[in-house]
Tab-separated table of C-alpha atoms in Angstrom:
chain	number	residue	atom	x	y	z
B	874	MET	CA	-0.134	-0.206	0.152
B	875	LEU	CA	2.752	2.384	0.919
B	876	LEU	CA	4.185	2.269	-2.343
B	877	ARG	CA	1.129	3.605	-4.237
B	878	LEU	CA	0.963	7.071	-1.949
B	879	CYS	CA	4.511	8.705	-2.803
B	880	THR	CA	5.052	8.034	-6.497
B	881	VAL	CA	7.781	10.772	-6.990
B	882	ALA	CA	9.765	10.638	-10.087
B	883	LEU	CA	12.576	13.444	-10.990
B	884	VAL	CA	14.974	13.754	-13.632
B	885	ALA	CA	18.331	15.686	-12.708
B	886	VAL	CA	20.724	16.811	-15.336
B	887	ALA	CA	24.188	17.687	-15.871
B	888	HIS	CA	26.476	20.854	-17.236
B	889	GLY	CA	29.161	21.011	-20.057
B	890	ALA	CA	30.086	23.742	-23.049
B	891	VAL	CA	26.736	25.601	-23.851
B	892	SER	CA	25.212	28.503	-25.195
B	893	ILE	CA	21.588	29.868	-23.627
B	894	SER	CA	19.594	32.355	-26.553
B	895	ALA	CA	19.736	36.044	-26.179
B	896	HIS	CA	16.211	35.264	-24.601
B	897	PRO	CA	16.593	32.963	-22.420
B	898	LEU	CA	12.493	32.991	-21.868
B	899	LYS	CA	12.257	31.766	-25.410
B	900	VAL	CA	13.585	28.354	-25.618
B	901	GLU	CA	13.676	27.027	-29.104
B	902	THR	CA	13.184	23.219	-29.294
B	903	GLU	CA	12.748	20.445	-31.123
B	904	CYS	CA	8.597	20.489	-30.825
B	905	GLY	CA	8.418	24.386	-30.872
B	906	MET	CA	9.337	27.215	-28.610
B	907	ILE	CA	8.756	27.516	-25.300
B	908	LEU	CA	7.940	30.428	-23.268
B	909	GLY	CA	9.286	30.768	-20.004
B	910	PHE	CA	8.999	32.872	-17.091
B	911	ILE	CA	11.326	34.392	-13.915
B	912	ASN	CA	8.994	34.299	-10.618
B	913	THR	CA	10.185	37.551	-8.281
B	914	SER	CA	10.355	35.485	-5.470
B	915	THR	CA	13.280	33.089	-7.247
B	916	PRO	CA	14.842	35.962	-9.344
B	917	ASP	CA	17.966	33.889	-10.207
B	918	VAL	CA	15.616	30.407	-11.950
B	919	ARG	CA	14.011	30.509	-14.892
B	920	GLN	CA	10.937	28.213	-15.107
B	921	PHE	CA	9.242	26.274	-18.083
B	922	LEU	CA	6.053	24.863	-16.495
B	923	GLY	CA	3.619	22.764	-17.855
B	924	VAL	CA	5.934	21.480	-21.184
B	925	PRO	CA	4.069	18.541	-23.168
B	926	PHE	CA	6.360	15.938	-24.085
B	927	VAL	CA	4.339	13.821	-25.868
B	928	LEU	CA	0.930	13.785	-26.989
B	929	PRO	CA	-2.057	13.658	-24.570
B	930	PRO	CA	-3.470	10.055	-23.575
B	931	THR	CA	-6.740	11.116	-24.264
B	932	GLY	CA	-10.012	9.557	-26.551
B	933	CYS	CA	-8.541	6.961	-28.998
B	934	ARG	CA	-5.297	7.796	-27.332
B	935	ARG	CA	-6.316	6.439	-23.617
B	936	TRP	CA	-4.001	2.990	-23.426
B	937	LEU	CA	-1.899	3.588	-26.192
B	938	PRO	CA	1.927	4.307	-25.275
B	939	PRO	CA	3.074	7.589	-25.376
B	940	ALA	CA	3.777	9.050	-28.985
B	941	ALA	CA	6.341	12.007	-29.747
B	942	ASN	CA	4.693	15.379	-30.156
B	943	TYR	CA	6.609	17.247	-32.763
B	944	ASN	CA	4.700	20.855	-33.603
B	945	PRO	CA	7.668	23.255	-34.364
B	946	ALA	CA	4.894	25.979	-35.502
B	947	ALA	CA	3.407	25.638	-32.118
B	948	ALA	CA	4.677	28.042	-29.032
B	949	VAL	CA	4.046	26.566	-25.495
B	950	ASN	CA	3.057	29.478	-22.434
B	951	ALA	CA	4.876	27.465	-19.749
B	952	THR	CA	3.737	29.815	-17.116
B	953	ASN	CA	1.637	27.264	-15.179
B	954	PHE	CA	2.069	23.852	-13.782
B	955	GLY	CA	0.176	21.419	-15.762
B	956	LEU	CA	-2.598	19.076	-14.628
B	957	SER	CA	-1.543	16.027	-12.378
B	958	CYS	CA	-2.426	12.771	-13.843
B	959	PRO	CA	-5.645	11.220	-12.536
B	960	GLN	CA	-5.243	9.787	-8.713
B	961	ILE	CA	-6.889	8.594	-5.413
B	962	PRO	CA	-6.703	11.619	-3.325
B	963	LEU	CA	-4.559	10.245	0.031
B	964	SER	CA	-7.109	11.924	1.941
B	965	ALA	CA	-9.841	9.178	1.135
B	966	SER	CA	-7.115	6.665	2.252
B	967	THR	CA	-7.363	4.916	5.424
B	968	PRO	CA	-5.650	3.936	8.010
B	969	PRO	CA	-5.279	8.038	8.870
B	970	ASN	CA	-1.159	8.461	7.830
B	971	VAL	CA	1.347	11.305	7.684
B	972	PHE	CA	0.562	12.024	3.933
B	973	THR	CA	-3.542	13.200	5.020
B	974	SER	CA	-4.806	15.940	6.638
B	975	ASP	CA	-6.182	13.617	9.301
B	976	GLY	CA	-2.424	12.242	10.121
B	977	GLY	CA	-0.703	15.559	11.198
B	978	GLY	CA	-1.580	17.683	7.659
B	979	GLN	CA	1.173	16.801	5.887
B	980	THR	CA	-0.990	17.493	2.776
B	981	GLU	CA	2.347	19.248	0.843
B	982	PHE	CA	3.236	15.519	-0.183
B	983	PHE	CA	0.291	14.957	-2.470
B	984	PRO	CA	-1.819	17.375	-4.438
B	985	ARG	CA	-5.616	17.727	-3.619
B	986	GLN	CA	-7.167	18.423	-6.554
B	987	ASN	CA	-6.620	19.639	-10.457
B	988	PHE	CA	-5.901	16.261	-12.341
B	989	SER	CA	-6.625	15.618	-15.882
B	990	GLU	CA	-5.755	12.907	-17.638
B	991	ASP	CA	-4.316	15.490	-20.326
B	992	CYS	CA	-0.989	15.910	-17.901
B	993	LEU	CA	1.963	14.704	-19.786
B	994	THR	CA	4.041	17.458	-19.382
B	995	LEU	CA	7.568	18.352	-17.784
B	996	ASN	CA	8.279	21.345	-16.060
B	997	ILE	CA	12.464	22.504	-15.843
B	998	TRP	CA	14.115	25.002	-13.658
B	999	ALA	CA	17.336	26.086	-14.931
B	1000	PRO	CA	19.804	29.029	-13.729
B	1001	ALA	CA	18.874	32.348	-14.916
B	1002	HIS	CA	22.108	33.574	-16.283
B	1003	PRO	CA	24.496	31.626	-19.231
B	1004	HIS	CA	27.251	29.375	-18.178
B	1005	ALA	CA	30.018	28.990	-19.668
B	1006	THR	CA	29.590	25.207	-19.840
B	1007	ALA	CA	26.388	22.791	-19.821
B	1008	LEU	CA	24.736	22.195	-16.372
B	1009	PRO	CA	24.334	18.807	-14.948
B	1010	VAL	CA	20.422	18.753	-14.400
B	1011	ILE	CA	19.571	19.039	-10.159
B	1012	ARG	CA	20.213	22.121	-7.361
B	1013	THR	CA	22.035	25.523	-7.286
B	1014	GLN	CA	23.048	27.749	-9.755
B	1015	ALA	CA	24.996	24.974	-11.194
B	1016	HIS	CA	22.549	22.446	-12.312
B	1017	ILE	CA	18.713	22.092	-14.005
B	1018	VAL	CA	16.008	20.122	-12.633
B	1019	VAL	CA	13.423	18.569	-14.752
B	1020	SER	CA	10.302	17.284	-13.142
B	1021	VAL	CA	8.042	14.549	-15.431
B	1022	ASN	CA	4.592	13.246	-14.911
B	1023	PHE	CA	3.229	9.953	-15.652
B	1024	ARG	CA	0.489	8.127	-15.617
B	1025	SER	CA	-0.503	5.737	-12.720
B	1026	ASN	CA	-3.134	3.063	-11.614
B	1027	ILE	CA	-5.401	1.969	-14.475
B	1028	PHE	CA	-4.515	4.360	-16.689
B	1029	GLY	CA	-0.967	3.745	-16.457
B	1030	PHE	CA	-1.347	0.083	-15.910
B	1031	PRO	CA	-4.622	-0.874	-16.687
B	1032	ASN	CA	-3.412	-4.999	-17.334
B	1033	ALA	CA	-6.370	-5.475	-20.105
B	1034	ALA	CA	-6.594	-8.325	-22.217
B	1035	GLY	CA	-6.641	-6.821	-25.729
B	1036	LEU	CA	-3.881	-4.219	-25.121
B	1037	GLY	CA	-0.014	-4.427	-26.442
B	1038	GLU	CA	1.255	-2.356	-23.427
B	1039	GLN	CA	0.119	-2.764	-20.050
B	1040	ASN	CA	3.135	-0.954	-18.514
B	1041	LEU	CA	2.386	2.462	-19.688
B	1042	GLY	CA	3.178	4.742	-17.048
B	1043	LEU	CA	6.884	3.585	-17.122
B	1044	LEU	CA	6.786	4.145	-20.711
B	1045	ASP	CA	5.662	7.816	-20.243
B	1046	GLN	CA	9.118	8.197	-17.955
B	1047	ARG	CA	11.260	6.871	-20.661
B	1048	ALA	CA	9.575	9.278	-23.137
B	1049	GLY	CA	10.037	11.742	-20.545
B	1050	LEU	CA	13.990	10.806	-20.845
B	1051	GLU	CA	14.179	11.101	-24.250
B	1052	TRP	CA	12.804	14.330	-24.482
B	1053	VAL	CA	15.040	15.707	-22.293
B	1054	ARG	CA	18.177	14.404	-23.982
B	1055	ALA	CA	16.827	15.751	-27.036
B	1056	ASN	CA	15.714	19.241	-25.903
B	1057	ILE	CA	18.016	20.229	-22.798
B	1058	GLY	CA	20.787	21.651	-24.391
B	1059	ALA	CA	18.911	24.083	-25.319
B	1060	PHE	CA	18.254	24.956	-22.010
B	1061	GLY	CA	22.021	25.314	-21.005
B	1062	GLY	CA	22.018	21.595	-20.003
B	1063	ASP	CA	24.430	18.711	-21.256
B	1064	PRO	CA	22.552	15.765	-22.549
B	1065	ALA	CA	25.291	13.772	-21.524
B	1066	ARG	CA	25.123	14.360	-18.040
B	1067	ILE	CA	21.370	13.534	-16.885
B	1068	VAL	CA	21.046	11.905	-13.764
B	1069	ALA	CA	17.365	10.138	-12.942
B	1070	TRP	CA	16.018	10.745	-8.773
B	1071	GLY	CA	12.926	8.674	-7.532
B	1072	GLN	CA	11.157	8.422	-4.606
B	1073	SER	CA	9.037	5.647	-3.323
B	1074	ALA	CA	7.709	3.904	-6.389
B	1075	GLY	CA	8.908	6.456	-8.451
B	1076	ALA	CA	12.225	5.110	-7.190
B	1077	ILE	CA	11.360	1.615	-8.331
B	1078	ALA	CA	10.615	2.645	-11.377
B	1079	ALA	CA	13.895	4.601	-12.076
B	1080	ASP	CA	15.566	0.979	-11.446
B	1081	TYR	CA	12.778	-0.894	-13.512
B	1082	LEU	CA	14.274	1.859	-16.698
B	1083	HIS	CA	18.063	0.415	-15.452
B	1084	PHE	CA	16.877	-3.049	-17.144
B	1085	ALA	CA	14.301	-2.430	-19.760
B	1086	PHE	CA	16.594	0.134	-21.218
B	1087	HIS	CA	20.284	-1.633	-19.955
B	1088	ASP	CA	21.307	-0.964	-23.737
B	1089	ASP	CA	20.783	3.252	-23.743
B	1090	PRO	CA	19.703	4.161	-20.493
B	1091	ILE	CA	20.834	7.767	-20.973
B	1092	VAL	CA	20.892	8.462	-17.758
B	1093	GLN	CA	24.293	8.618	-16.364
B	1094	GLY	CA	23.554	7.939	-12.918
B	1095	SER	CA	20.464	7.565	-10.592
B	1096	ILE	CA	19.207	8.447	-7.166
B	1097	LEU	CA	16.685	5.618	-5.513
B	1098	ASP	CA	15.227	6.866	-2.382
B	1099	SER	CA	13.353	4.398	-0.606
B	1100	GLY	CA	12.533	1.958	-3.033
B	1101	THR	CA	14.433	-0.850	-5.636
B	1102	ALA	CA	13.427	-3.049	-8.559
B	1103	LEU	CA	13.644	-5.863	-5.671
B	1104	PHE	CA	10.728	-4.031	-3.132
B	1105	PRO	CA	8.403	-6.653	-2.309
B	1106	GLN	CA	6.512	-7.993	-5.105
B	1107	SER	CA	3.147	-8.144	-3.497
B	1108	THR	CA	3.696	-4.469	-3.114
B	1109	ARG	CA	5.245	-3.425	-6.659
B	1110	LEU	CA	3.496	-5.645	-9.366
B	1111	SER	CA	0.291	-7.034	-10.357
B	1112	ASN	CA	-0.910	-10.220	-9.088
B	1113	ASP	CA	-4.241	-10.237	-11.233
B	1114	THR	CA	-3.082	-12.814	-13.975
B	1115	ALA	CA	-6.605	-13.023	-15.075
B	1116	GLN	CA	-7.006	-9.636	-16.093
B	1117	ARG	CA	-10.341	-9.490	-13.862
B	1118	ASN	CA	-9.903	-5.996	-12.485
B	1119	PHE	CA	-9.782	-3.964	-15.839
B	1120	ALA	CA	-13.238	-6.293	-17.053
B	1121	GLN	CA	-14.451	-5.577	-13.675
B	1122	VAL	CA	-14.221	-2.114	-14.105
B	1123	ALA	CA	-15.618	-2.456	-17.705
B	1124	ALA	CA	-18.786	-4.150	-16.246
B	1125	GLN	CA	-19.409	-1.958	-13.684
B	1126	LEU	CA	-19.744	1.084	-16.204
B	1127	GLY	CA	-21.561	-0.844	-18.657
B	1128	CYS	CA	-18.595	-1.982	-20.920
B	1129	GLY	CA	-19.123	-5.993	-21.642
B	1130	GLY	CA	-18.589	-8.010	-24.356
B	1131	VAL	CA	-15.022	-9.190	-25.756
B	1132	ALA	CA	-11.490	-7.874	-24.177
B	1133	ALA	CA	-11.733	-5.276	-27.631
B	1134	ALA	CA	-15.188	-4.183	-27.023
B	1135	GLN	CA	-14.364	-3.201	-23.225
B	1136	ILE	CA	-11.340	-1.243	-23.975
B	1137	ASP	CA	-13.149	1.123	-26.832
B	1138	CYS	CA	-16.374	1.379	-24.658
B	1139	LEU	CA	-13.949	2.290	-21.839
B	1140	ARG	CA	-12.677	4.934	-23.825
B	1141	ASP	CA	-15.592	6.876	-24.138
B	1142	ALA	CA	-15.902	6.772	-20.495
B	1143	SER	CA	-14.783	9.992	-18.717
B	1144	TRP	CA	-11.446	9.475	-16.731
B	1145	GLU	CA	-13.356	11.063	-13.643
B	1146	SER	CA	-16.088	7.951	-13.612
B	1147	ILE	CA	-13.115	5.532	-13.790
B	1148	GLU	CA	-11.348	7.157	-11.017
B	1149	GLY	CA	-14.218	7.336	-8.814
B	1150	LEU	CA	-14.870	3.888	-9.569
B	1151	LEU	CA	-12.048	2.552	-8.358
B	1152	ALA	CA	-12.088	5.203	-4.951
B	1153	ALA	CA	-15.328	3.222	-4.178
B	1154	ASN	CA	-13.681	-0.183	-4.235
B	1155	ALA	CA	-10.133	-0.653	-2.654
B	1156	SER	CA	-9.807	-4.065	-4.216
B	1157	LEU	CA	-9.063	-2.949	-7.461
B	1158	SER	CA	-5.610	-3.087	-7.754
B	1159	PHE	CA	-3.412	-1.881	-11.009
B	1160	LEU	CA	0.510	-2.066	-10.519
B	1161	PRO	CA	3.302	-2.822	-13.445
B	1162	VAL	CA	2.602	-6.520	-15.109
B	1163	ALA	CA	5.877	-8.358	-15.322
B	1164	ASP	CA	5.985	-8.657	-19.104
B	1165	SER	CA	9.837	-9.458	-19.776
B	1166	ARG	CA	10.501	-6.421	-21.469
B	1167	VAL	CA	9.576	-3.454	-19.519
B	1168	VAL	CA	9.585	-5.008	-16.171
B	1169	PHE	CA	10.821	-8.634	-15.135
B	1170	ALA	CA	9.555	-10.675	-12.441
B	1171	ASN	CA	13.200	-12.307	-11.655
B	1172	TYR	CA	15.929	-9.514	-11.283
B	1173	THR	CA	18.070	-11.107	-10.093
B	1174	ALA	CA	18.350	-13.292	-12.911
B	1175	GLN	CA	18.662	-10.102	-14.775
B	1176	TYR	CA	21.712	-9.108	-12.717
B	1177	ALA	CA	23.252	-12.652	-13.000
B	1178	ALA	CA	22.968	-12.177	-17.620
B	1179	GLY	CA	24.788	-8.436	-17.048
B	1180	ALA	CA	21.106	-6.879	-19.007
B	1181	VAL	CA	21.254	-3.979	-16.502
B	1182	ALA	CA	22.751	-0.360	-16.815
B	1183	ARG	CA	26.286	0.187	-16.084
B	1184	VAL	CA	25.581	3.456	-14.002
B	1185	PRO	CA	26.528	4.588	-10.660
B	1186	VAL	CA	23.483	4.929	-8.307
B	1187	ILE	CA	22.544	6.120	-4.514
B	1188	ILE	CA	20.376	3.804	-2.735
B	1189	GLY	CA	18.960	4.969	0.535
B	1190	THR	CA	16.365	4.180	2.974
B	1191	ASN	CA	14.753	5.949	6.175
B	1192	GLN	CA	15.494	5.159	9.681
B	1193	HIS	CA	11.452	4.809	10.293
B	1194	GLU	CA	10.084	4.373	7.003
B	1195	LEU	CA	6.476	3.211	8.060
B	1196	ASN	CA	5.967	4.869	11.057
B	1197	ALA	CA	3.878	7.177	8.063
B	1198	LEU	CA	1.380	4.572	8.926
B	1199	ASP	CA	-0.748	4.154	12.331
B	1200	GLU	CA	-1.341	0.752	11.651
B	1201	LEU	CA	2.140	-0.203	11.925
B	1202	VAL	CA	3.260	1.895	15.007
B	1203	PRO	CA	0.376	0.212	17.016
B	1204	GLY	CA	0.496	2.375	20.578
B	1205	GLY	CA	3.601	3.542	19.335
B	1206	ASN	CA	5.343	0.287	19.051
B	1207	GLU	CA	8.229	2.019	16.624
B	1208	SER	CA	9.847	-1.291	17.220
B	1209	HIS	CA	7.714	-3.471	15.222
B	1210	SER	CA	7.546	-1.074	12.401
B	1211	ASP	CA	11.111	-0.628	12.158
B	1212	ALA	CA	10.959	-4.446	11.667
B	1213	VAL	CA	8.681	-4.375	9.069
B	1214	THR	CA	11.485	-1.562	7.501
B	1215	ASN	CA	13.723	-3.141	7.772
B	1216	ALA	CA	12.543	-6.310	6.450
B	1217	THR	CA	11.131	-4.801	3.331
B	1218	PHE	CA	12.893	-1.014	2.557
B	1219	LEU	CA	16.710	-2.006	4.209
B	1220	CYS	CA	16.623	-5.381	3.252
B	1221	THR	CA	15.806	-4.641	-0.176
B	1222	ALA	CA	17.943	-2.137	-0.559
B	1223	ALA	CA	20.782	-4.292	0.778
B	1224	GLU	CA	20.284	-7.094	-1.964
B	1225	THR	CA	19.843	-4.556	-4.563
B	1226	THR	CA	23.486	-2.806	-3.330
B	1227	GLN	CA	25.000	-6.595	-3.262
B	1228	LEU	CA	23.544	-7.870	-6.625
B	1229	ARG	CA	25.187	-4.360	-8.229
B	1230	GLN	CA	28.366	-5.217	-6.309
B	1231	ALA	CA	29.102	-9.054	-7.368
B	1232	VAL	CA	28.769	-7.478	-11.466
B	1233	GLY	CA	31.342	-4.289	-10.710
B	1234	LEU	CA	28.573	-1.402	-10.067
B	1235	THR	CA	29.577	1.536	-8.473
B	1236	THR	CA	26.972	2.078	-5.454
B	1237	TYR	CA	26.511	4.542	-2.516
B	1238	ARG	CA	24.141	3.842	0.301
B	1239	TYR	CA	23.247	5.983	2.728
B	1240	ARG	CA	20.198	5.633	5.545
B	1241	TYR	CA	18.779	9.031	6.500
B	1242	ASP	CA	17.844	9.725	10.016
B	1243	GLY	CA	16.708	12.984	10.343
B	1244	ASN	CA	13.802	13.881	13.011
B	1245	PHE	CA	13.016	17.703	12.857
B	1246	THR	CA	9.497	18.726	14.346
B	1247	ASN	CA	8.580	20.851	11.442
B	1248	ILE	CA	8.212	17.592	9.283
B	1249	SER	CA	7.615	14.756	11.631
B	1250	PRO	CA	4.566	15.824	13.857
B	1251	PRO	CA	4.519	13.705	17.508
B	1252	THR	CA	1.867	10.735	15.766
B	1253	PHE	CA	4.420	10.681	13.253
B	1254	PRO	CA	7.680	10.687	14.433
B	1255	GLY	CA	11.368	10.584	13.175
B	1256	ALA	CA	12.729	9.652	9.346
B	1257	TYR	CA	9.212	8.493	7.821
B	1258	HIS	CA	8.583	7.439	4.404
B	1259	GLY	CA	9.304	10.762	2.434
B	1260	ALA	CA	10.524	12.888	5.495
B	1261	GLU	CA	14.085	13.399	3.561
B	1262	LEU	CA	12.234	15.335	0.625
B	1263	PRO	CA	11.676	18.628	2.107
B	1264	LEU	CA	15.435	19.071	3.129
B	1265	ILE	CA	16.718	17.763	-0.388
B	1266	PHE	CA	14.449	20.152	-2.080
B	1267	GLY	CA	15.537	23.242	0.192
B	1268	THR	CA	11.566	23.803	1.772
B	1269	ALA	CA	11.195	22.715	5.129
B	1270	GLY	CA	10.770	25.664	6.720
B	1271	GLN	CA	7.407	25.865	4.344
B	1272	TYR	CA	6.014	23.358	5.953
B	1273	HIS	CA	5.017	23.718	9.808
B	1274	GLY	CA	7.281	26.019	11.186
B	1275	ALA	CA	11.152	27.212	10.656
B	1276	SER	CA	13.499	24.694	10.452
B	1277	THR	CA	16.601	24.815	13.003
B	1278	PRO	CA	19.847	26.199	12.306
B	1279	TYR	CA	20.875	22.403	12.309
B	1280	GLU	CA	17.756	21.586	10.120
B	1281	ASP	CA	19.336	23.944	7.561
B	1282	VAL	CA	22.567	22.249	7.577
B	1283	VAL	CA	21.585	18.871	7.117
B	1284	SER	CA	19.700	20.503	4.130
B	1285	MET	CA	22.352	22.318	2.621
B	1286	LYS	CA	24.763	19.041	3.014
B	1287	LEU	CA	21.900	16.974	1.441
B	1288	GLN	CA	21.820	19.161	-1.576
B	1289	ASP	CA	25.683	19.604	-1.918
B	1290	LEU	CA	25.819	15.442	-1.800
B	1291	TRP	CA	22.724	15.223	-4.642
B	1292	LEU	CA	24.610	17.453	-6.697
B	1293	ALA	CA	27.671	16.503	-6.314
B	1294	PHE	CA	26.862	13.010	-7.714
B	1295	ALA	CA	24.904	14.868	-10.266
B	1296	GLN	CA	28.282	16.273	-11.685
B	1297	ASP	CA	30.300	13.271	-11.522
B	1298	PRO	CA	27.839	10.122	-11.030
B	1299	GLN	CA	31.015	8.159	-10.847
B	1300	ASN	CA	33.156	9.760	-8.522
B	1301	GLY	CA	31.902	13.184	-7.203
B	1302	LEU	CA	30.624	11.589	-3.798
B	1303	LEU	CA	33.879	9.884	-3.254
B	1304	ALA	CA	36.108	13.479	-3.583
B	1305	ALA	CA	33.139	15.029	-1.153
B	1306	GLY	CA	33.968	12.375	1.870
B	1307	TRP	CA	31.602	9.784	1.053
B	1308	ALA	CA	32.989	5.908	0.126
B	1309	PRO	CA	30.951	3.699	-1.999
B	1310	TYR	CA	29.853	0.347	-0.976
B	1311	GLY	CA	32.992	-1.558	-2.172
B	1312	ALA	CA	34.949	-0.170	0.453
B	1313	GLY	CA	33.062	-1.325	3.262
B	1314	VAL	CA	31.284	2.073	4.366
B	1315	ALA	CA	27.839	3.598	4.356
B	1316	VAL	CA	26.773	6.652	5.469
B	1317	LEU	CA	23.831	7.766	7.824
B	1318	LEU	CA	22.709	11.314	6.637
B	1319	GLY	CA	21.081	13.685	9.226
B	1320	ASP	CA	21.674	12.205	12.765
B	1321	THR	CA	21.659	14.343	15.863
B	1322	ASP	CA	25.133	15.192	15.983
B	1323	THR	CA	26.531	15.548	12.273
B	1324	PRO	CA	24.756	15.807	9.138
B	1325	VAL	CA	26.877	12.808	7.378
B	1326	LYS	CA	28.495	9.943	9.669
B	1327	GLN	CA	30.244	7.451	7.949
B	1328	ILE	CA	29.864	3.839	9.388
B	1329	ASP	CA	30.896	0.173	8.460
B	1330	VAL	CA	28.073	-1.534	6.300
B	1331	HIS	CA	27.670	-4.224	8.623
B	1332	GLU	CA	26.044	-1.997	10.930
B	1333	LEU	CA	23.629	-1.123	8.614
B	1334	ASP	CA	22.966	-4.243	6.773
B	1335	ASP	CA	23.594	-7.085	9.095
B	1336	GLY	CA	20.217	-9.031	9.986
B	1337	VAL	CA	17.901	-6.896	8.312
B	1338	CYS	CA	16.637	-9.771	5.609
B	1339	VAL	CA	14.347	-11.415	7.968
B	1340	SER	CA	11.135	-12.623	7.711
B	1341	ALA	CA	8.595	-10.029	9.196
B	1342	ALA	CA	4.744	-10.234	9.361
B	1343	LEU	CA	3.165	-7.565	7.407
B	1344	GLY	CA	-0.189	-7.135	9.091
């Protein structure tokens, strides 16, 4: 369930020789002119928001793979965020959790409204002033950040009989990467230095792409926060082998007949009616499908075959991931929550790292331990799932009170480390004092006494891969 709550997928891009247009808010791309803006609250940042990177997946294009949107004659007024892809608002979820209004008010993690099926857009933040070299795409005035929308639930992973592609949401992400590679140079970015960054289901998705496109990953490195492709299959892969869930949605909306007829009929239904049905039927689940092309059932075998992108990766988890859910901290029983965290998040991070190590891939490991009151309310204390994100983005003070001076130090340090990795995925962190897993070390981030503390990997991983009841 938790992996359905946070599906952050970001792209970080890097830096080389570059020439920005004389009119930096008018950027010519392969898809036409993009018109951006500068907000007075951030006068050193150019913003290009709501940029379509493929054709809208609406009407007859619902449940089709993303298709390039080349229309050089059109200009895009990129001054407002695009709408979010259809999702079930977390405020409707139970039990209470830190991401809902009744679970501490931390609604900043998830959009409340403004959904649309016409949602496949991306956003670009770039320095306002030209640089002598092309930038990695990620923080400060020395990188570019791109965020990419993608389809989820039944729209992104329909698992419907009669469809050729079931993992549309992952193909959306790949299409976003392809757009960035083709066009980021016009914004001052270096297409040869792109770093993918995902959290939770976004991290799992970024890792999936390492295998699906291992011979052309586009990225030169990835940051995987709280998730890898080895996460327990029960929460990351569909078990609906009979494809009953899609058929049930079709039947309940009056779309009967053979599979092709169901699909054609449902393409005429409003996305609101489909999403409303999912919200009322929690048993209807739509997750990635193991098709042996985009998603695999056995990633250990993929490693053994060498069918994985040979790029450096940061893999991290949070100390108390599942403190975000009331059901896993009954009566404040954090030890139970942590046992489940270790057996899922931490165990699969350790297994992924060891598999990567066996095939000679550079991996940097961390655990985030930050516990700051403006992020972690008393009901959900500690470094829960997603608690690191406001510090990485430098927005912690915009939540529920100002950051402490030490919290600001931790935030800046995390941003510096992520940027060091984006600038040089292979050696940037090593130069910053963070050795790779192969040296026998990992780091604790945001601990009580120091932002970065090096520890022996055995302190982090030993004994975590044990069975635990998830109830």
